[in-house]
Amino acid sequence: MTQENVLPDHVSDPVRRLARTVSVGRRRTARYLAIFLAPILIAALILATLYAFLLRVEETTGPISAARLQDETGTLYGPALVYRPFAYKLERYRLKSPDILLVGSSRVMPFAGEVFSGSVINAGGAANTLDQAVTFTRAAVAIHKPTSILLGLDFWWFNPNRDDEIDATGTLSDEVEISLTQLMTPVQWVADDAIHLSSFLEGLSPFHDLPHGIGAFAKFGGRGWDVYGRYDYGTLIDGGMKNDDKQFKRTLKRLQSAKKSSKMNVHVAPSAQSLQQLRDLVRELEAQSIEVILLVPPLAGPVQAAMDQDSENRLVPLWRDALGSIGARLFDFSDAGALGSSDCEFVDGFHGGEVTYLRILDAIGTFGGTALGQAIDRDMVTGLIASNAGHARLRELRPGDVPPEIDFLDLGCDKGL
């Protein structure tokens, strides 16, 4: 290096110090940025991973799209993220234009479509209220006029004070918008044992072929609606997931602790307005030559007994009496024992299983005089009842590799084949 290129000491020292200061500053800035950005990048990676899981298990598929996809695949539709049975069932109805339509809450869902000789769509679950049942029925009839409609009724639909568990079914939107909170729900599903950790990891891996089904519950729990609209409770029945209503304790507690505005409150007279609304719907349908059958689904024995023993229970007895004057054929099967069913055939305190609901169809067919009854394959029904008595699930409707049913309610039921 020549003398000309060397700075004097009084000039070079400040320059060197400035260079060192700049270098230190840059390193410090980079360190601060790394500390600041690292959590953001990690969070973004986690959220991207969770979204990839939702996408891969088809949780981003809307209810209308799922109804159409199910028409091609024949698999269960069991979403864990979005619950819109109204839109889904209405689209299934539009696609099939059936002879028979079953409408109601989740207490209609156990009817198996395979036992009908004619075409049928089970729209159970589409209605949480009488208003929703009326709206769905009218929307369905506007699409296609069926021969017969069975309308399952719940006593809480006629509670004038009820203000809980009303929403969540009426929207017809097919769009699934994933919020930040919803992105985190797979973690909650694992924490709640709604799906197993191994299933979650399987859903993340592109090297695994996922089980059949549309939605996380369908793929990993065998839970969801089949092509007819029957709901399969999947792993709840075979012990693969926790049952929250063992010995019907949860249902009984809900009855005992019901507040005035709760749907479980039976210390009130039925709504005259709601009864008239039902009467108007029946007349409207019958004017179009559509057969209307009203159904009161059964309750588990201890639940029915608790309601019968409640001296202040006015809603249920007055409601059941009033239904007789509606003008439609009424089948009141509140007492499961009268059907030959038992608590061992129930899913929980309010929901009979598939065998109990076969017994309902058998009874309707025995009474005769209805188009619905004539559309029931009685030989198949009686055969399935005989081979599955004491069970909640129809074994013949499942693949051979499905685990056997267990005594999931801890009732001491013999679930042997």
Coordinates of C-alpha atoms in Angstrom, one line a residue:
M1 CA 0.0 0.0 0.0
T2 CA 1.4 3.4 -1.0
Q3 CA 1.7 6.3 1.4
E4 CA -0.9 8.2 -0.6
N5 CA -3.6 5.6 0.3
V6 CA -3.0 5.7 4.1
L7 CA -5.2 8.2 5.9
P8 CA -3.7 10.3 8.7
D9 CA -4.4 8.9 12.2
H10 CA -6.5 11.9 13.1
V11 CA -8.8 11.1 10.2
S12 CA -8.7 7.3 10.1
D13 CA -9.6 6.7 13.8
P14 CA -13.1 8.4 13.6
V15 CA -13.8 6.7 10.3
R16 CA -13.0 3.3 11.8
R17 CA -15.1 4.0 14.9
L18 CA -18.0 5.1 12.6
A19 CA -17.7 1.9 10.6
R20 CA -17.7 -0.2 13.7
T21 CA -20.7 1.6 15.0
V22 CA -22.6 1.1 11.8
S23 CA -21.6 -2.6 11.7
V24 CA -22.8 -3.1 15.3
G25 CA -26.0 -1.2 14.6
R26 CA -26.7 -3.4 11.6
R27 CA -26.1 -6.6 13.6
R28 CA -28.3 -5.3 16.4
T29 CA -31.1 -4.3 14.0
A30 CA -30.9 -7.7 12.4
R31 CA -31.1 -9.3 15.8
Y32 CA -34.1 -7.2 16.8
L33 CA -35.8 -8.0 13.5
A34 CA -35.1 -11.7 14.0
I35 CA -36.6 -11.6 17.5
F36 CA -39.6 -9.7 16.3
L37 CA -40.2 -11.7 13.1
A38 CA -39.5 -15.2 14.4
P39 CA -42.8 -15.5 16.4
I40 CA -44.7 -14.0 13.4
L41 CA -43.2 -16.5 11.0
I42 CA -43.8 -19.4 13.4
A43 CA -47.4 -18.3 13.9
A44 CA -47.9 -18.0 10.2
L45 CA -46.4 -21.5 9.6
I46 CA -48.8 -22.9 12.2
L47 CA -51.8 -21.2 10.7
A48 CA -50.8 -22.3 7.2
T49 CA -50.4 -25.9 8.5
L50 CA -53.8 -25.8 10.1
Y51 CA -55.4 -24.4 7.0
A52 CA -53.8 -27.1 4.9
F53 CA -55.3 -29.6 7.3
L54 CA -58.8 -28.1 6.9
L55 CA -58.4 -28.0 3.1
R56 CA -57.2 -31.6 2.9
V57 CA -60.0 -33.1 5.0
E58 CA -62.6 -31.0 3.0
E59 CA -63.7 -28.8 5.8
T60 CA -63.7 -25.9 3.4
T61 CA -66.3 -27.6 1.3
G62 CA -69.7 -25.8 1.7
P63 CA -72.9 -27.7 2.5
I64 CA -74.4 -27.3 -1.0
S65 CA -71.1 -28.4 -2.7
A66 CA -70.9 -31.3 -0.2
A67 CA -74.4 -32.4 -1.2
R68 CA -73.4 -32.5 -4.8
L69 CA -70.1 -34.2 -4.1
Q70 CA -71.8 -36.8 -2.0
D71 CA -74.0 -37.6 -5.0
E72 CA -70.8 -38.6 -6.9
T73 CA -68.9 -40.4 -4.0
G74 CA -71.7 -41.8 -1.8
T75 CA -69.6 -41.1 1.3
L76 CA -70.6 -39.6 4.6
Y77 CA -70.7 -35.8 5.0
G78 CA -69.6 -35.0 8.5
P79 CA -68.3 -31.4 8.9
A80 CA -66.7 -30.4 12.1
L81 CA -66.3 -26.7 11.3
V82 CA -69.5 -25.5 9.7
Y83 CA -73.0 -26.9 10.7
R84 CA -75.5 -26.0 8.0
P85 CA -77.9 -28.9 7.7
F86 CA -80.7 -26.7 6.3
A87 CA -78.8 -25.9 3.1
Y88 CA -77.3 -29.3 2.8
K89 CA -80.5 -31.2 3.2
L90 CA -82.4 -28.9 0.9
E91 CA -79.8 -29.5 -1.8
R92 CA -80.0 -33.3 -1.3
Y93 CA -83.7 -33.0 -1.7
R94 CA -83.4 -30.9 -4.9
L95 CA -81.0 -33.5 -6.3
K96 CA -83.2 -36.5 -5.6
S97 CA -86.8 -35.2 -5.8
P98 CA -88.0 -38.0 -3.6
D99 CA -91.4 -39.5 -3.0
I100 CA -91.0 -39.4 0.7
L101 CA -89.7 -36.4 2.8
L102 CA -88.8 -36.7 6.5
V103 CA -88.5 -33.4 8.3
G104 CA -87.5 -32.5 11.8
S105 CA -84.7 -31.9 14.2
S106 CA -81.9 -34.3 15.0
R107 CA -84.5 -36.6 16.5
V108 CA -85.6 -37.6 13.0
M109 CA -82.1 -38.3 11.7
P110 CA -81.9 -42.0 12.7
F111 CA -84.4 -43.2 10.0
A112 CA -82.5 -45.4 7.5
G113 CA -83.3 -44.7 3.8
E114 CA -82.5 -48.2 2.7
V115 CA -85.7 -49.6 4.1
F116 CA -88.0 -47.7 1.9
S117 CA -89.1 -49.2 -1.4
G118 CA -89.6 -45.7 -2.8
S119 CA -87.2 -42.7 -2.9
V120 CA -86.7 -40.8 0.3
I121 CA -84.7 -38.0 1.8
N122 CA -84.3 -37.7 5.5
A123 CA -84.1 -33.9 6.3
G124 CA -83.7 -34.5 10.0
G125 CA -81.5 -31.9 11.6
A126 CA -82.6 -29.2 9.2
A127 CA -84.9 -27.6 11.8
N128 CA -84.2 -26.5 15.4
T129 CA -87.6 -24.8 15.7
L130 CA -91.1 -25.0 14.3
D131 CA -90.4 -21.9 12.2
Q132 CA -87.4 -23.6 10.6
A133 CA -89.4 -26.8 9.9
V134 CA -92.2 -24.8 8.2
T135 CA -89.7 -22.8 6.2
F136 CA -87.8 -25.9 5.1
T137 CA -91.0 -27.8 4.2
R138 CA -92.3 -25.0 2.1
A139 CA -88.9 -24.6 0.3
A140 CA -88.8 -28.3 -0.4
V141 CA -92.3 -28.4 -1.8
A142 CA -91.6 -25.4 -4.0
I143 CA -88.8 -27.5 -5.6
H144 CA -90.7 -30.8 -5.9
K145 CA -94.0 -32.0 -4.5
P146 CA -93.6 -35.3 -2.6
T147 CA -96.2 -37.9 -2.1
S148 CA -95.9 -37.9 1.7
I149 CA -94.2 -35.8 4.4
L150 CA -93.4 -37.1 7.9
L151 CA -92.9 -34.2 10.3
G152 CA -91.2 -35.1 13.5
L153 CA -92.2 -32.8 16.4
D154 CA -90.3 -31.8 19.6
F155 CA -92.2 -30.5 22.6
W156 CA -89.7 -27.6 23.0
W157 CA -90.8 -26.2 19.7
F158 CA -94.0 -25.2 21.4
N159 CA -92.5 -23.6 24.5
P160 CA -93.5 -19.9 24.2
N161 CA -90.6 -18.8 26.5
R162 CA -87.8 -20.7 24.7
D163 CA -84.8 -18.5 23.6
D164 CA -81.9 -21.0 23.4
E165 CA -80.5 -23.3 20.7
I166 CA -82.6 -21.6 18.0
D167 CA -80.0 -20.4 15.4
A168 CA -77.4 -22.2 13.3
T169 CA -79.5 -24.0 10.7
G170 CA -81.4 -21.6 8.5
T171 CA -78.7 -20.1 6.2
L172 CA -78.5 -21.2 2.6
S173 CA -75.0 -20.0 2.1
D174 CA -72.4 -22.4 0.6
E175 CA -69.5 -20.2 1.4
V176 CA -67.1 -21.3 4.1
E177 CA -65.2 -18.3 5.5
I178 CA -62.3 -19.4 7.7
S179 CA -61.6 -16.9 10.5
L180 CA -58.5 -16.9 12.7
T181 CA -60.5 -18.5 15.5
Q182 CA -61.7 -21.2 13.2
L183 CA -58.2 -21.9 12.0
M184 CA -57.3 -22.9 15.5
T185 CA -60.3 -25.3 16.0
P186 CA -58.4 -28.4 14.9
V187 CA -56.3 -28.0 18.0
Q188 CA -59.5 -27.8 20.1
W189 CA -60.9 -30.9 18.4
V190 CA -57.8 -32.8 19.4
A191 CA -57.9 -31.4 23.0
D192 CA -61.6 -32.4 23.3
D193 CA -60.9 -35.9 21.8
A194 CA -63.3 -35.1 19.0
I195 CA -60.5 -36.5 16.7
H196 CA -57.4 -38.3 17.8
L197 CA -54.0 -36.7 17.6
S198 CA -52.9 -39.6 15.2
S199 CA -55.8 -38.7 12.9
F200 CA -54.8 -35.0 12.9
L201 CA -51.2 -35.9 12.0
E202 CA -52.5 -38.2 9.3
G203 CA -54.5 -35.4 7.9
L204 CA -51.4 -33.2 7.7
S205 CA -49.3 -35.8 5.9
P206 CA -49.4 -35.7 2.1
F207 CA -48.1 -39.3 2.1
H208 CA -51.2 -40.8 3.7
D209 CA -54.4 -41.7 1.8
L210 CA -57.2 -40.3 4.0
P211 CA -60.3 -42.3 4.9
H212 CA -63.4 -41.8 2.9
G213 CA -65.8 -39.0 3.8
I214 CA -66.3 -35.3 3.5
G215 CA -65.2 -33.4 6.6
A216 CA -63.0 -34.2 9.6
F217 CA -65.7 -36.0 11.6
A218 CA -66.7 -38.2 8.6
K219 CA -63.1 -39.1 7.7
F220 CA -61.8 -39.7 11.2
G221 CA -64.8 -40.7 13.3
G222 CA -67.3 -42.2 10.8
R223 CA -69.7 -39.5 11.9
G224 CA -72.0 -37.8 9.4
W225 CA -75.0 -37.9 7.1
D226 CA -75.3 -40.6 4.5
V227 CA -76.8 -40.2 1.0
Y228 CA -80.3 -40.6 2.4
G229 CA -79.8 -38.1 5.2
R230 CA -79.5 -40.6 8.1
Y231 CA -76.9 -39.5 10.7
D232 CA -74.2 -42.1 11.5
Y233 CA -72.9 -41.6 15.1
G234 CA -69.7 -43.5 14.2
T235 CA -67.1 -43.8 16.9
L236 CA -69.6 -42.7 19.6
I237 CA -71.2 -46.1 19.3
D238 CA -68.1 -48.3 19.3
G239 CA -66.3 -46.4 22.1
G240 CA -63.9 -44.5 19.9
M241 CA -65.0 -41.2 21.5
K242 CA -66.4 -40.2 24.8
N243 CA -70.1 -40.3 25.5
D244 CA -71.3 -37.3 27.6
D245 CA -74.7 -38.8 28.5
K246 CA -73.8 -42.1 30.2
Q247 CA -76.9 -43.5 32.0
F248 CA -78.7 -40.4 30.6
K249 CA -77.3 -38.3 33.5
R250 CA -76.6 -35.3 31.3
T251 CA -80.2 -35.2 29.9
L252 CA -81.8 -35.7 33.3
K253 CA -79.7 -32.8 34.7
R254 CA -80.8 -30.6 31.8
L255 CA -84.4 -31.3 32.7
Q256 CA -83.9 -30.7 36.4
S257 CA -81.9 -27.5 36.0
A258 CA -83.9 -25.9 33.2
K259 CA -84.5 -22.2 33.4
K260 CA -87.7 -20.5 32.4
S261 CA -86.3 -19.6 29.0
S262 CA -84.7 -23.0 28.4
K263 CA -86.1 -25.4 25.8
M264 CA -86.1 -28.0 28.6
N265 CA -88.6 -26.1 30.7
V266 CA -91.9 -28.0 30.7
H267 CA -93.6 -25.8 33.4
V268 CA -95.5 -23.8 30.9
A269 CA -98.5 -24.3 28.6
P270 CA -97.8 -24.9 24.9
S271 CA -98.0 -21.9 22.6
A272 CA -101.4 -21.5 20.9
Q273 CA -99.7 -19.5 18.1
S274 CA -97.3 -22.4 17.4
L275 CA -100.1 -25.0 17.4
Q276 CA -102.0 -22.8 14.9
Q277 CA -98.9 -22.4 12.8
L278 CA -98.6 -26.2 12.6
R279 CA -102.3 -26.5 11.8
D280 CA -101.9 -24.0 8.9
L281 CA -99.0 -25.9 7.5
V282 CA -100.9 -29.2 7.5
R283 CA -103.9 -27.6 5.7
E284 CA -101.6 -26.0 3.2
L285 CA -99.9 -29.3 2.3
E286 CA -103.1 -31.3 2.3
A287 CA -104.6 -28.7 -0.1
Q288 CA -101.8 -29.8 -2.5
S289 CA -102.7 -33.5 -2.1
I290 CA -99.6 -34.1 0.0
E291 CA -100.0 -36.7 2.8
V292 CA -98.9 -35.3 6.1
I293 CA -97.9 -37.5 9.1
L294 CA -97.0 -36.1 12.4
L295 CA -94.6 -38.0 14.6
V296 CA -93.7 -37.6 18.3
P297 CA -90.4 -39.4 18.6
P298 CA -89.6 -41.5 21.8
L299 CA -87.5 -40.5 24.8
A300 CA -85.3 -42.8 26.8
G301 CA -87.2 -44.6 29.6
P302 CA -85.7 -42.6 32.6
V303 CA -86.2 -39.3 30.8
Q304 CA -89.8 -40.1 30.0
A305 CA -90.3 -41.2 33.6
A306 CA -88.8 -38.0 35.0
M307 CA -91.1 -35.9 32.9
D308 CA -94.2 -38.0 33.8
Q309 CA -93.3 -37.7 37.5
D310 CA -92.9 -33.9 37.3
S311 CA -96.2 -32.6 38.8
E312 CA -95.6 -29.2 37.3
N313 CA -95.1 -30.5 33.7
R314 CA -97.9 -28.9 31.7
L315 CA -96.2 -28.4 28.4
V316 CA -95.9 -32.1 27.3
P317 CA -99.3 -33.5 28.3
L318 CA -101.2 -30.4 27.0
W319 CA -99.1 -30.4 23.8
R320 CA -99.7 -34.1 23.1
D321 CA -103.4 -33.6 23.6
A322 CA -103.5 -30.6 21.3
L323 CA -101.7 -32.5 18.5
G324 CA -104.7 -34.8 18.2
S325 CA -106.8 -31.8 16.9
I326 CA -104.3 -30.6 14.3
G327 CA -106.0 -32.7 11.6
A328 CA -103.2 -34.9 10.3
R329 CA -102.5 -38.5 11.1
L330 CA -100.6 -38.6 14.4
F331 CA -98.2 -41.2 15.6
D332 CA -97.3 -40.5 19.3
F333 CA -94.4 -42.8 20.2
S334 CA -93.2 -40.9 23.3
D335 CA -93.0 -44.3 25.1
A336 CA -90.2 -46.3 23.6
G337 CA -91.3 -49.4 25.5
A338 CA -94.6 -49.4 23.7
L339 CA -92.6 -50.0 20.5
G340 CA -90.8 -52.9 22.0
S341 CA -87.6 -50.8 22.3
S342 CA -85.4 -50.4 25.3
D343 CA -82.8 -47.9 26.7
C344 CA -80.1 -50.1 25.1
E345 CA -81.3 -49.0 21.7
F346 CA -80.8 -45.3 22.5
V347 CA -77.9 -43.0 21.6
D348 CA -78.7 -40.6 24.5
G349 CA -81.6 -39.4 26.5
F350 CA -83.4 -37.7 23.6
H351 CA -82.2 -39.7 20.6
G352 CA -83.3 -43.2 19.9
G353 CA -81.0 -45.3 17.7
E354 CA -81.6 -46.8 14.3
V355 CA -83.3 -49.9 15.6
T356 CA -85.8 -47.9 17.6
Y357 CA -86.6 -45.9 14.5
L358 CA -87.1 -49.1 12.5
R359 CA -89.6 -50.1 15.2
I360 CA -91.4 -46.8 14.5
L361 CA -91.6 -47.6 10.8
D362 CA -92.8 -51.1 11.5
A363 CA -95.6 -49.7 13.7
I364 CA -96.6 -47.1 11.0
G365 CA -96.6 -49.9 8.4
T366 CA -98.8 -52.1 10.7
F367 CA -101.4 -49.3 11.2
G368 CA -101.7 -49.1 7.5
G369 CA -103.7 -46.6 5.5
T370 CA -100.8 -44.3 4.6
A371 CA -98.6 -43.8 1.5
L372 CA -95.7 -43.7 3.9
G373 CA -96.6 -47.1 5.3
Q374 CA -96.9 -48.6 1.9
A375 CA -93.4 -47.3 0.9
I376 CA -91.8 -49.2 3.8
D377 CA -90.1 -52.6 3.0
R378 CA -91.7 -54.5 5.9
D379 CA -89.7 -57.6 5.4
M380 CA -86.4 -55.8 5.5
V381 CA -87.5 -53.8 8.5
T382 CA -88.5 -56.8 10.6
G383 CA -85.3 -58.7 9.5
L384 CA -83.1 -55.9 10.6
I385 CA -84.9 -55.4 13.9
A386 CA -84.5 -59.1 14.7
S387 CA -80.8 -59.2 13.9
N388 CA -80.0 -55.9 15.8
A389 CA -82.4 -55.8 18.8
G390 CA -80.8 -54.2 21.8
H391 CA -78.4 -52.1 19.6
A392 CA -78.4 -48.5 18.6
R393 CA -76.8 -49.2 15.2
L394 CA -77.7 -51.4 12.3
R395 CA -74.7 -53.5 11.7
E396 CA -75.6 -54.4 8.1
L397 CA -75.4 -50.8 7.0
R398 CA -71.7 -50.5 7.9
P399 CA -68.5 -51.8 6.3
G400 CA -67.3 -55.1 7.7
D401 CA -64.2 -53.5 9.3
V402 CA -66.2 -51.2 11.6
P403 CA -65.6 -52.0 15.3
P404 CA -68.6 -53.6 17.1
E405 CA -71.0 -51.6 19.2
I406 CA -70.3 -51.5 22.9
D407 CA -72.3 -50.5 26.0
F408 CA -71.4 -46.9 25.4
L409 CA -74.1 -45.6 27.8
D410 CA -72.9 -47.8 30.7
L411 CA -76.4 -49.3 31.1
G412 CA -75.2 -52.9 31.5
C413 CA -76.5 -53.7 28.0
D414 CA -75.5 -57.0 26.3
K415 CA -74.1 -55.9 23.0
G416 CA -73.2 -59.3 21.8
L417 CA -74.1 -60.3 18.2

